[in-house]
């Protein structure tokens, strides 16, 4: 009996190959679809997140600018109020005959603000009376007083004193009995303003923080972070210098110090970060609220990893599913091959039986497919040969 090796193997090979190719095409299409979906999702999320983050940075830095300006305006108002009180005794103060009043005003201000000193200067910019006596205020440049003619109270930006302390001042302009100018200096310690700036840093050493520069681009205050220690005016860090980063120097020189508000990106001390910036014209301060790109992209990276993980799960499912399909296809192909080749083999056996002289062999008939028609034809052929053989035998072996 002939075994159905070649035909059944071909049927199995062809059908399995077809399923395999289809599965590969389907899997490839699925993979490309997942990759495209990930790219679109992450890209769209990043765009929206960046727009929101940029908007938030811009709004936050403007908010902090308003808070700082409001705080400094309140100090200016306090200086104006107490300046008017001292102005009533300016002639006595210029001879330091009423220094008790100076001490009393100092005490009242010191209850709410960290004041460093109060001093009264004459028209020659000579200190005539001050409290406390041991505090030096000579760091305020003499040419500054000449710009006070149009203002009653003038702000003096953060400056370094001889004792290496830092302070900022307000000067109250008045006149003595001879109508010559006189000046009352209210000098403040910076720590309350430092603390206010540091409120933008929600956790100690956080990389999101607020820095403030003066009108020359030198850092007034930059809180300590994981990337750098505390920076104050004493460190003389000029952000307009390219050594601190060309991108940062351009932002400071061409954006912030030009009075602009916006969003940008730079690297400072090897930390890549976004910055929302603005300018306080009345104080000459530039503000920068930074957010490291690592922090910014953290949710995006998490989303990307989550999609990658789910993609791996999906592809694993596809692989198992494809393997099951191929196995099922091979099994079904074997069954189909066996069912298909069995009638053919039986036909071949029947024909071989005729050749060997066995004319009683007949093929089973059932169904209405081509193989059944082939079986009927073979049976008819065998009947025909059987009749011929009977006639030959009847005629004595002659055809």
mmCIF file of N, CA and C in Angstrom, residues 106-234:
data_model
loop_
_atom_site.group_PDB
_atom_site.id
_atom_site.type_symbol
_atom_site.label_atom_id
_atom_site.label_comp_id
_atom_site.label_asym_id
_atom_site.label_seq_id
_atom_site.Cartn_x
_atom_site.Cartn_y
_atom_site.Cartn_z
ATOM 1 N N UNK A 106 13.928 102.645 65.154
ATOM 2 C CA UNK A 106 14.635 101.392 64.813
ATOM 3 C C UNK A 106 13.947 100.206 65.492
ATOM 4 N N UNK A 107 13.628 100.364 66.770
ATOM 5 C CA UNK A 107 12.984 99.284 67.514
ATOM 6 C C UNK A 107 11.613 98.951 66.973
ATOM 7 N N UNK A 108 10.844 99.961 66.601
ATOM 8 C CA UNK A 108 9.499 99.726 66.069
ATOM 9 C C UNK A 108 9.556 98.997 64.726
ATOM 10 N N UNK A 109 10.480 99.417 63.878
ATOM 11 C CA UNK A 109 10.613 98.747 62.566
ATOM 12 C C UNK A 109 11.113 97.319 62.748
ATOM 13 N N UNK A 110 12.028 97.153 63.689
ATOM 14 C CA UNK A 110 12.654 95.847 63.892
ATOM 15 C C UNK A 110 11.678 94.798 64.418
ATOM 16 N N UNK A 111 10.522 95.239 64.921
ATOM 17 C CA UNK A 111 9.515 94.287 65.399
ATOM 18 C C UNK A 111 8.899 93.483 64.243
ATOM 19 N N UNK A 112 8.884 94.092 63.052
ATOM 20 C CA UNK A 112 8.267 93.407 61.906
ATOM 21 C C UNK A 112 9.253 93.150 60.766
ATOM 22 N N UNK A 113 10.297 93.968 60.670
ATOM 23 C CA UNK A 113 11.278 93.819 59.595
ATOM 24 C C UNK A 113 12.681 93.724 60.178
ATOM 25 N N UNK A 114 13.546 92.997 59.457
ATOM 26 C CA UNK A 114 14.924 92.806 59.915
ATOM 27 C C UNK A 114 15.776 93.998 59.459
ATOM 28 N N UNK A 115 15.677 95.103 60.197
ATOM 29 C CA UNK A 115 16.405 96.306 59.818
ATOM 30 C C UNK A 115 17.827 96.253 60.350
ATOM 31 N N UNK A 116 18.764 96.718 59.556
ATOM 32 C CA UNK A 116 20.176 96.677 59.935
ATOM 33 C C UNK A 116 20.612 97.978 60.600
ATOM 34 N N UNK A 117 20.164 99.100 60.046
ATOM 35 C CA UNK A 117 20.591 100.378 60.598
ATOM 36 C C UNK A 117 19.709 101.510 60.072
ATOM 37 N N UNK A 118 19.656 102.603 60.838
ATOM 38 C CA UNK A 118 19.062 103.860 60.378
ATOM 39 C C UNK A 118 20.129 104.939 60.553
ATOM 40 N N UNK A 119 20.352 105.727 59.500
ATOM 41 C CA UNK A 119 21.380 106.763 59.564
ATOM 42 C C UNK A 119 20.862 108.050 58.929
ATOM 43 N N UNK A 120 21.326 109.167 59.449
ATOM 44 C CA UNK A 120 20.971 110.483 58.917
ATOM 45 C C UNK A 120 22.233 111.125 58.355
ATOM 46 N N UNK A 121 22.161 111.575 57.081
ATOM 47 C CA UNK A 121 23.309 112.178 56.414
ATOM 48 C C UNK A 121 22.992 113.625 56.055
ATOM 49 N N UNK A 122 23.999 114.469 56.074
ATOM 50 C CA UNK A 122 23.799 115.864 55.663
ATOM 51 C C UNK A 122 24.013 116.010 54.163
ATOM 52 N N UNK A 123 24.020 117.223 53.693
ATOM 53 C CA UNK A 123 24.128 117.483 52.254
ATOM 54 C C UNK A 123 25.483 117.067 51.687
ATOM 55 N N UNK A 124 26.478 116.930 52.545
ATOM 56 C CA UNK A 124 27.814 116.468 52.113
ATOM 57 C C UNK A 124 27.959 114.954 52.222
ATOM 58 N N UNK A 125 26.829 114.255 52.442
ATOM 59 C CA UNK A 125 26.780 112.794 52.537
ATOM 60 C C UNK A 125 27.570 112.265 53.733
ATOM 61 N N UNK A 126 27.707 113.109 54.739
ATOM 62 C CA UNK A 126 28.385 112.695 55.958
ATOM 63 C C UNK A 126 27.366 112.179 56.964
ATOM 64 N N UNK A 127 27.672 111.047 57.579
ATOM 65 C CA UNK A 127 26.770 110.472 58.572
ATOM 66 C C UNK A 127 26.816 111.335 59.833
ATOM 67 N N UNK A 128 25.656 111.903 60.177
ATOM 68 C CA UNK A 128 25.571 112.769 61.344
ATOM 69 C C UNK A 128 25.039 112.038 62.576
ATOM 70 N N UNK A 129 24.199 111.037 62.319
ATOM 71 C CA UNK A 129 23.626 110.277 63.436
ATOM 72 C C UNK A 129 23.174 108.918 62.908
ATOM 73 N N UNK A 130 23.362 107.873 63.688
ATOM 74 C CA UNK A 130 22.899 106.554 63.249
ATOM 75 C C UNK A 130 22.681 105.646 64.452
ATOM 76 N N UNK A 131 21.893 104.601 64.192
ATOM 77 C CA UNK A 131 21.651 103.582 65.207
ATOM 78 C C UNK A 131 21.470 102.239 64.494
ATOM 79 N N UNK A 132 22.156 101.224 64.962
ATOM 80 C CA UNK A 132 23.208 101.175 65.981
ATOM 81 C C UNK A 132 24.485 101.888 65.518
ATOM 82 N N UNK A 133 25.274 102.306 66.460
ATOM 83 C CA UNK A 133 26.453 103.102 66.169
ATOM 84 C C UNK A 133 27.537 102.327 65.416
ATOM 85 N N UNK A 134 27.615 101.034 65.671
ATOM 86 C CA UNK A 134 28.730 100.247 65.128
ATOM 87 C C UNK A 134 28.496 99.736 63.701
ATOM 88 N N UNK A 135 27.348 100.043 63.119
ATOM 89 C CA UNK A 135 27.037 99.544 61.770
ATOM 90 C C UNK A 135 27.558 100.513 60.721
ATOM 91 N N UNK A 136 28.317 99.987 59.768
ATOM 92 C CA UNK A 136 28.881 100.800 58.692
ATOM 93 C C UNK A 136 27.942 100.795 57.488
ATOM 94 N N UNK A 137 27.700 101.978 56.915
ATOM 95 C CA UNK A 137 26.821 102.086 55.738
ATOM 96 C C UNK A 137 27.526 102.778 54.571
ATOM 97 N N UNK A 138 28.834 102.794 54.613
ATOM 98 C CA UNK A 138 29.599 103.522 53.603
ATOM 99 C C UNK A 138 29.593 102.869 52.228
ATOM 100 N N UNK A 139 29.033 101.671 52.120
ATOM 101 C CA UNK A 139 29.028 100.975 50.827
ATOM 102 C C UNK A 139 28.079 101.623 49.821
ATOM 103 N N UNK A 140 27.146 102.458 50.303
ATOM 104 C CA UNK A 140 26.247 103.173 49.383
ATOM 105 C C UNK A 140 27.050 104.291 48.725
ATOM 106 N N UNK A 141 27.136 104.249 47.411
ATOM 107 C CA UNK A 141 27.971 105.188 46.673
ATOM 108 C C UNK A 141 27.428 106.611 46.775
ATOM 109 N N UNK A 142 28.340 107.570 46.866
ATOM 110 C CA UNK A 142 27.945 108.968 47.022
ATOM 111 C C UNK A 142 27.181 109.499 45.817
ATOM 112 N N UNK A 143 27.557 109.039 44.624
ATOM 113 C CA UNK A 143 26.889 109.561 43.430
ATOM 114 C C UNK A 143 25.428 109.125 43.356
ATOM 115 N N UNK A 144 25.063 108.165 44.198
ATOM 116 C CA UNK A 144 23.678 107.700 44.199
ATOM 117 C C UNK A 144 22.738 108.787 44.729
ATOM 118 N N UNK A 145 23.186 109.560 45.682
ATOM 119 C CA UNK A 145 22.322 110.556 46.308
ATOM 120 C C UNK A 145 21.912 111.663 45.332
ATOM 121 N N UNK A 146 22.704 111.864 44.312
ATOM 122 C CA UNK A 146 22.392 112.917 43.332
ATOM 123 C C UNK A 146 21.175 112.575 42.478
ATOM 124 N N UNK A 147 20.768 111.315 42.489
ATOM 125 C CA UNK A 147 19.619 110.897 41.668
ATOM 126 C C UNK A 147 18.314 110.938 42.448
ATOM 127 N N UNK A 148 18.325 111.509 43.640
ATOM 128 C CA UNK A 148 17.154 111.468 44.509
ATOM 129 C C UNK A 148 16.238 112.684 44.377
ATOM 130 N N UNK A 149 16.619 113.638 43.553
ATOM 131 C CA UNK A 149 15.894 114.906 43.511
ATOM 132 C C UNK A 149 14.432 114.757 43.117
ATOM 133 N N UNK A 150 14.122 113.749 42.266
ATOM 134 C CA UNK A 150 12.755 113.597 41.778
ATOM 135 C C UNK A 150 11.930 112.601 42.600
ATOM 136 N N UNK A 151 12.538 111.971 43.586
ATOM 137 C CA UNK A 151 11.834 110.968 44.364
ATOM 138 C C UNK A 151 11.992 111.216 45.860
ATOM 139 N N UNK A 152 10.926 110.983 46.585
ATOM 140 C CA UNK A 152 10.983 111.141 48.041
ATOM 141 C C UNK A 152 11.658 109.950 48.692
ATOM 142 N N UNK A 153 11.384 108.742 48.178
ATOM 143 C CA UNK A 153 12.011 107.519 48.699
ATOM 144 C C UNK A 153 12.643 106.769 47.528
ATOM 145 N N UNK A 154 13.886 106.411 47.688
ATOM 146 C CA UNK A 154 14.623 105.730 46.622
ATOM 147 C C UNK A 154 15.165 104.402 47.117
ATOM 148 N N UNK A 155 15.018 103.382 46.270
ATOM 149 C CA UNK A 155 15.508 102.043 46.617
ATOM 150 C C UNK A 155 16.976 101.902 46.230
ATOM 151 N N UNK A 156 17.769 101.355 47.134
ATOM 152 C CA UNK A 156 19.174 101.028 46.864
ATOM 153 C C UNK A 156 19.289 99.508 46.854
ATOM 154 N N UNK A 157 19.725 98.973 45.730
ATOM 155 C CA UNK A 157 19.736 97.517 45.538
ATOM 156 C C UNK A 157 20.723 96.831 46.490
ATOM 157 N N UNK A 158 20.623 95.500 46.542
ATOM 158 C CA UNK A 158 21.500 94.690 47.392
ATOM 159 C C UNK A 158 22.963 95.087 47.161
ATOM 160 N N UNK A 159 23.698 95.275 48.234
ATOM 161 C CA UNK A 159 25.095 95.684 48.135
ATOM 162 C C UNK A 159 25.906 95.019 49.244
ATOM 163 N N UNK A 160 27.208 94.926 49.012
ATOM 164 C CA UNK A 160 28.117 94.299 49.970
ATOM 165 C C UNK A 160 28.744 95.389 50.841
ATOM 166 N N UNK A 161 28.655 95.191 52.133
ATOM 167 C CA UNK A 161 29.220 96.153 53.082
ATOM 168 C C UNK A 161 30.665 95.801 53.426
ATOM 169 N N UNK A 162 31.316 96.713 54.142
ATOM 170 C CA UNK A 162 32.723 96.507 54.497
ATOM 171 C C UNK A 162 32.934 95.281 55.384
ATOM 172 N N UNK A 163 31.933 94.951 56.182
ATOM 173 C CA UNK A 163 32.061 93.785 57.068
ATOM 174 C C UNK A 163 31.654 92.482 56.374
ATOM 175 N N UNK A 164 31.520 92.544 55.031
ATOM 176 C CA UNK A 164 31.172 91.392 54.186
ATOM 177 C C UNK A 164 29.742 90.913 54.407
ATOM 178 N N UNK A 165 28.937 91.782 54.973
ATOM 179 C CA UNK A 165 27.504 91.484 55.051
ATOM 180 C C UNK A 165 26.823 92.058 53.812
ATOM 181 N N UNK A 166 25.605 91.611 53.584
ATOM 182 C CA UNK A 166 24.829 92.090 52.438
ATOM 183 C C UNK A 166 23.577 92.768 52.962
ATOM 184 N N UNK A 167 23.214 93.868 52.345
ATOM 185 C CA UNK A 167 21.998 94.563 52.759
ATOM 186 C C UNK A 167 21.402 95.301 51.569
ATOM 187 N N UNK A 168 20.178 95.779 51.735
ATOM 188 C CA UNK A 168 19.548 96.670 50.754
ATOM 189 C C UNK A 168 18.963 97.837 51.537
ATOM 190 N N UNK A 169 18.748 98.944 50.873
ATOM 191 C CA UNK A 169 18.368 100.158 51.609
ATOM 192 C C UNK A 169 17.270 100.939 50.889
ATOM 193 N N UNK A 170 16.619 101.770 51.670
ATOM 194 C CA UNK A 170 15.735 102.805 51.147
ATOM 195 C C UNK A 170 16.217 104.133 51.711
ATOM 196 N N UNK A 171 16.288 105.141 50.862
ATOM 197 C CA UNK A 171 16.737 106.461 51.295
ATOM 198 C C UNK A 171 15.569 107.441 51.211
ATOM 199 N N UNK A 172 15.335 108.112 52.327
ATOM 200 C CA UNK A 172 14.283 109.128 52.403
ATOM 201 C C UNK A 172 14.946 110.491 52.218
ATOM 202 N N UNK A 173 14.471 111.230 51.225
ATOM 203 C CA UNK A 173 15.035 112.542 50.909
ATOM 204 C C UNK A 173 14.256 113.642 51.631
ATOM 205 N N UNK A 174 14.992 114.524 52.291
ATOM 206 C CA UNK A 174 14.363 115.665 52.972
ATOM 207 C C UNK A 174 15.296 116.878 52.876
ATOM 208 N N UNK A 175 14.979 117.927 53.635
ATOM 209 C CA UNK A 175 15.809 119.132 53.640
ATOM 210 C C UNK A 175 15.939 119.650 55.063
ATOM 211 N N UNK A 176 17.095 120.267 55.315
ATOM 212 C CA UNK A 176 17.285 120.833 56.646
ATOM 213 C C UNK A 176 16.738 122.254 56.691
ATOM 214 N N UNK A 177 17.001 122.977 57.769
ATOM 215 C CA UNK A 177 16.437 124.315 57.938
ATOM 216 C C UNK A 177 17.015 125.318 56.940
ATOM 217 N N UNK A 178 18.152 124.988 56.349
ATOM 218 C CA UNK A 178 18.753 125.877 55.339
ATOM 219 C C UNK A 178 18.321 125.486 53.930
ATOM 220 N N UNK A 179 17.420 124.564 53.835
ATOM 221 C CA UNK A 179 16.893 124.042 52.560
ATOM 222 C C UNK A 179 17.933 123.217 51.805
ATOM 223 N N UNK A 180 18.950 122.799 52.505
ATOM 224 C CA UNK A 180 19.935 121.899 51.902
ATOM 225 C C UNK A 180 19.419 120.461 52.030
ATOM 226 N N UNK A 181 19.771 119.600 51.058
ATOM 227 C CA UNK A 181 19.276 118.226 51.123
ATOM 228 C C UNK A 181 19.843 117.457 52.323
ATOM 229 N N UNK A 182 19.035 116.609 52.852
ATOM 230 C CA UNK A 182 19.443 115.684 53.912
ATOM 231 C C UNK A 182 18.862 114.313 53.583
ATOM 232 N N UNK A 183 19.490 113.284 54.105
ATOM 233 C CA UNK A 183 19.112 111.925 53.719
ATOM 234 C C UNK A 183 18.957 111.050 54.960
ATOM 235 N N UNK A 184 17.872 110.282 54.976
ATOM 236 C CA UNK A 184 17.680 109.295 56.044
ATOM 237 C C UNK A 184 17.747 107.911 55.401
ATOM 238 N N UNK A 185 18.730 107.118 55.800
ATOM 239 C CA UNK A 185 18.933 105.778 55.223
ATOM 240 C C UNK A 185 18.333 104.717 56.139
ATOM 241 N N UNK A 186 17.500 103.890 55.566
ATOM 242 C CA UNK A 186 16.962 102.718 56.260
ATOM 243 C C UNK A 186 17.610 101.495 55.594
ATOM 244 N N UNK A 187 18.520 100.880 56.294
ATOM 245 C CA UNK A 187 19.282 99.755 55.740
ATOM 246 C C UNK A 187 18.743 98.445 56.319
ATOM 247 N N UNK A 188 18.408 97.491 55.445
ATOM 248 C CA UNK A 188 17.764 96.240 55.867
ATOM 249 C C UNK A 188 18.654 95.027 55.593
ATOM 250 N N UNK A 189 18.605 94.070 56.505
ATOM 251 C CA UNK A 189 19.224 92.762 56.242
ATOM 252 C C UNK A 189 18.395 92.000 55.206
ATOM 253 N N UNK A 190 19.025 91.125 54.416
ATOM 254 C CA UNK A 190 18.324 90.500 53.288
ATOM 255 C C UNK A 190 17.610 89.184 53.598
ATOM 256 N N UNK A 191 17.700 88.716 54.851
ATOM 257 C CA UNK A 191 17.299 87.331 55.126
ATOM 258 C C UNK A 191 15.806 87.071 54.905
ATOM 259 N N UNK A 192 14.970 88.064 55.198
ATOM 260 C CA UNK A 192 13.542 87.856 54.980
ATOM 261 C C UNK A 192 13.222 87.744 53.489
ATOM 262 N N UNK A 193 13.948 88.511 52.656
ATOM 263 C CA UNK A 193 13.767 88.421 51.205
ATOM 264 C C UNK A 193 14.336 87.104 50.690
ATOM 265 N N UNK A 194 15.481 86.684 51.240
ATOM 266 C CA UNK A 194 16.030 85.375 50.881
ATOM 267 C C UNK A 194 14.997 84.274 51.143
ATOM 268 N N UNK A 195 14.376 84.346 52.317
ATOM 269 C CA UNK A 195 13.385 83.324 52.696
ATOM 270 C C UNK A 195 12.199 83.346 51.752
ATOM 271 N N UNK A 196 11.819 84.540 51.337
ATOM 272 C CA UNK A 196 10.691 84.669 50.421
ATOM 273 C C UNK A 196 11.024 84.071 49.055
ATOM 274 N N UNK A 197 12.227 84.325 48.589
ATOM 275 C CA UNK A 197 12.681 83.750 47.312
ATOM 276 C C UNK A 197 12.723 82.230 47.405
ATOM 277 N N UNK A 198 13.136 81.736 48.570
ATOM 278 C CA UNK A 198 13.314 80.291 48.746
ATOM 279 C C UNK A 198 11.993 79.530 48.831
ATOM 280 N N UNK A 199 10.868 80.242 49.007
ATOM 281 C CA UNK A 199 9.575 79.548 49.078
ATOM 282 C C UNK A 199 9.234 78.827 47.781
ATOM 283 N N UNK A 200 9.855 79.242 46.682
ATOM 284 C CA UNK A 200 9.619 78.561 45.399
ATOM 285 C C UNK A 200 10.230 77.164 45.396
ATOM 286 N N UNK A 201 11.197 76.938 46.290
ATOM 287 C CA UNK A 201 11.838 75.624 46.413
ATOM 288 C C UNK A 201 11.041 74.819 47.439
ATOM 289 N N UNK A 202 10.131 73.988 46.948
ATOM 290 C CA UNK A 202 9.168 73.318 47.829
ATOM 291 C C UNK A 202 9.810 72.338 48.801
ATOM 292 N N UNK A 203 10.919 71.728 48.389
ATOM 293 C CA UNK A 203 11.652 70.816 49.272
ATOM 294 C C UNK A 203 13.113 71.237 49.316
ATOM 295 N N UNK A 204 13.813 70.990 50.425
ATOM 296 C CA UNK A 204 15.219 71.382 50.513
ATOM 297 C C UNK A 204 16.060 70.777 49.385
ATOM 298 N N UNK A 205 16.887 71.597 48.789
ATOM 299 C CA UNK A 205 17.796 71.203 47.717
ATOM 300 C C UNK A 205 17.068 70.743 46.449
ATOM 301 N N UNK A 206 15.817 71.099 46.335
ATOM 302 C CA UNK A 206 15.067 70.759 45.128
ATOM 303 C C UNK A 206 15.654 71.483 43.921
ATOM 304 N N UNK A 207 15.562 70.833 42.758
ATOM 305 C CA UNK A 207 16.092 71.433 41.538
ATOM 306 C C UNK A 207 15.133 72.455 40.940
ATOM 307 N N UNK A 208 13.920 72.507 41.459
ATOM 308 C CA UNK A 208 13.001 73.569 41.049
ATOM 309 C C UNK A 208 13.117 74.690 42.075
ATOM 310 N N UNK A 209 13.539 75.856 41.603
ATOM 311 C CA UNK A 209 13.764 76.954 42.537
ATOM 312 C C UNK A 209 13.732 78.288 41.781
ATOM 313 N N UNK A 210 13.735 79.354 42.554
ATOM 314 C CA UNK A 210 13.705 80.716 42.010
ATOM 315 C C UNK A 210 15.049 81.393 42.267
ATOM 316 N N UNK A 211 15.623 81.989 41.215
ATOM 317 C CA UNK A 211 16.817 82.810 41.423
ATOM 318 C C UNK A 211 16.529 84.243 41.000
ATOM 319 N N UNK A 212 17.285 85.168 41.622
ATOM 320 C CA UNK A 212 17.074 86.596 41.388
ATOM 321 C C UNK A 212 18.413 87.256 41.078
ATOM 322 N N UNK A 213 18.441 88.097 40.044
ATOM 323 C CA UNK A 213 19.650 88.836 39.675
ATOM 324 C C UNK A 213 19.382 90.335 39.766
ATOM 325 N N UNK A 214 20.459 91.117 39.899
ATOM 326 C CA UNK A 214 20.295 92.569 39.876
ATOM 327 C C UNK A 214 20.370 93.078 38.431
ATOM 328 N N UNK A 215 20.334 94.372 38.253
ATOM 329 C CA UNK A 215 20.278 94.940 36.900
ATOM 330 C C UNK A 215 21.588 94.765 36.123
ATOM 331 N N UNK A 216 22.639 94.301 36.818
ATOM 332 C CA UNK A 216 23.902 94.003 36.141
ATOM 333 C C UNK A 216 24.005 92.539 35.735
ATOM 334 N N UNK A 217 23.037 91.740 36.154
ATOM 335 C CA UNK A 217 23.052 90.318 35.829
ATOM 336 C C UNK A 217 23.738 89.465 36.862
ATOM 337 N N UNK A 218 24.122 90.057 38.000
ATOM 338 C CA UNK A 218 24.791 89.315 39.074
ATOM 339 C C UNK A 218 23.739 88.721 40.006
ATOM 340 N N UNK A 219 23.963 87.477 40.402
ATOM 341 C CA UNK A 219 22.996 86.793 41.256
ATOM 342 C C UNK A 219 22.902 87.448 42.633
ATOM 343 N N UNK A 220 21.695 87.841 42.989
ATOM 344 C CA UNK A 220 21.417 88.313 44.344
ATOM 345 C C UNK A 220 21.242 87.115 45.269
ATOM 346 N N UNK A 221 20.495 86.121 44.747
ATOM 347 C CA UNK A 221 20.247 84.926 45.564
ATOM 348 C C UNK A 221 19.903 83.752 44.662
ATOM 349 N N UNK A 222 20.583 82.640 44.911
ATOM 350 C CA UNK A 222 20.320 81.387 44.207
ATOM 351 C C UNK A 222 20.418 80.295 45.265
ATOM 352 N N UNK A 223 19.290 79.722 45.692
ATOM 353 C CA UNK A 223 19.295 78.795 46.837
ATOM 354 C C UNK A 223 20.115 77.540 46.564
ATOM 355 N N UNK A 224 20.608 76.900 47.604
ATOM 356 C CA UNK A 224 21.382 75.667 47.408
ATOM 357 C C UNK A 224 20.510 74.550 46.849
ATOM 358 N N UNK A 225 21.059 73.805 45.904
ATOM 359 C CA UNK A 225 20.348 72.675 45.306
ATOM 360 C C UNK A 225 21.298 71.479 45.244
ATOM 361 N N UNK A 226 20.815 70.394 44.676
ATOM 362 C CA UNK A 226 21.671 69.218 44.493
ATOM 363 C C UNK A 226 22.783 69.507 43.496
ATOM 364 N N UNK A 227 22.559 70.530 42.645
ATOM 365 C CA UNK A 227 23.542 70.855 41.613
ATOM 366 C C UNK A 227 24.575 71.882 42.023
ATOM 367 N N UNK A 228 24.291 72.708 43.028
ATOM 368 C CA UNK A 228 25.241 73.744 43.431
ATOM 369 C C UNK A 228 24.922 74.253 44.836
ATOM 370 N N UNK A 229 25.919 74.840 45.526
ATOM 371 C CA UNK A 229 25.695 75.398 46.868
ATOM 372 C C UNK A 229 24.986 76.744 46.781
ATOM 373 N N UNK A 230 24.730 77.342 47.926
ATOM 374 C CA UNK A 230 24.102 78.659 47.996
ATOM 375 C C UNK A 230 24.959 79.699 47.278
ATOM 376 N N UNK A 231 24.289 80.535 46.481
ATOM 377 C CA UNK A 231 24.973 81.621 45.776
ATOM 378 C C UNK A 231 24.318 82.941 46.176
ATOM 379 N N UNK A 232 25.137 83.891 46.633
ATOM 380 C CA UNK A 232 24.640 85.230 46.965
ATOM 381 C C UNK A 232 25.514 86.267 46.257
ATOM 382 N N UNK A 233 25.272 87.514 46.565
ATOM 383 C CA UNK A 233 26.033 88.604 45.959
ATOM 384 C C UNK A 233 27.526 88.477 46.266
ATOM 385 N N UNK A 234 27.858 87.861 47.407
ATOM 386 C CA UNK A 234 29.259 87.689 47.795
ATOM 387 C C UNK A 234 30.037 86.826 46.810
#
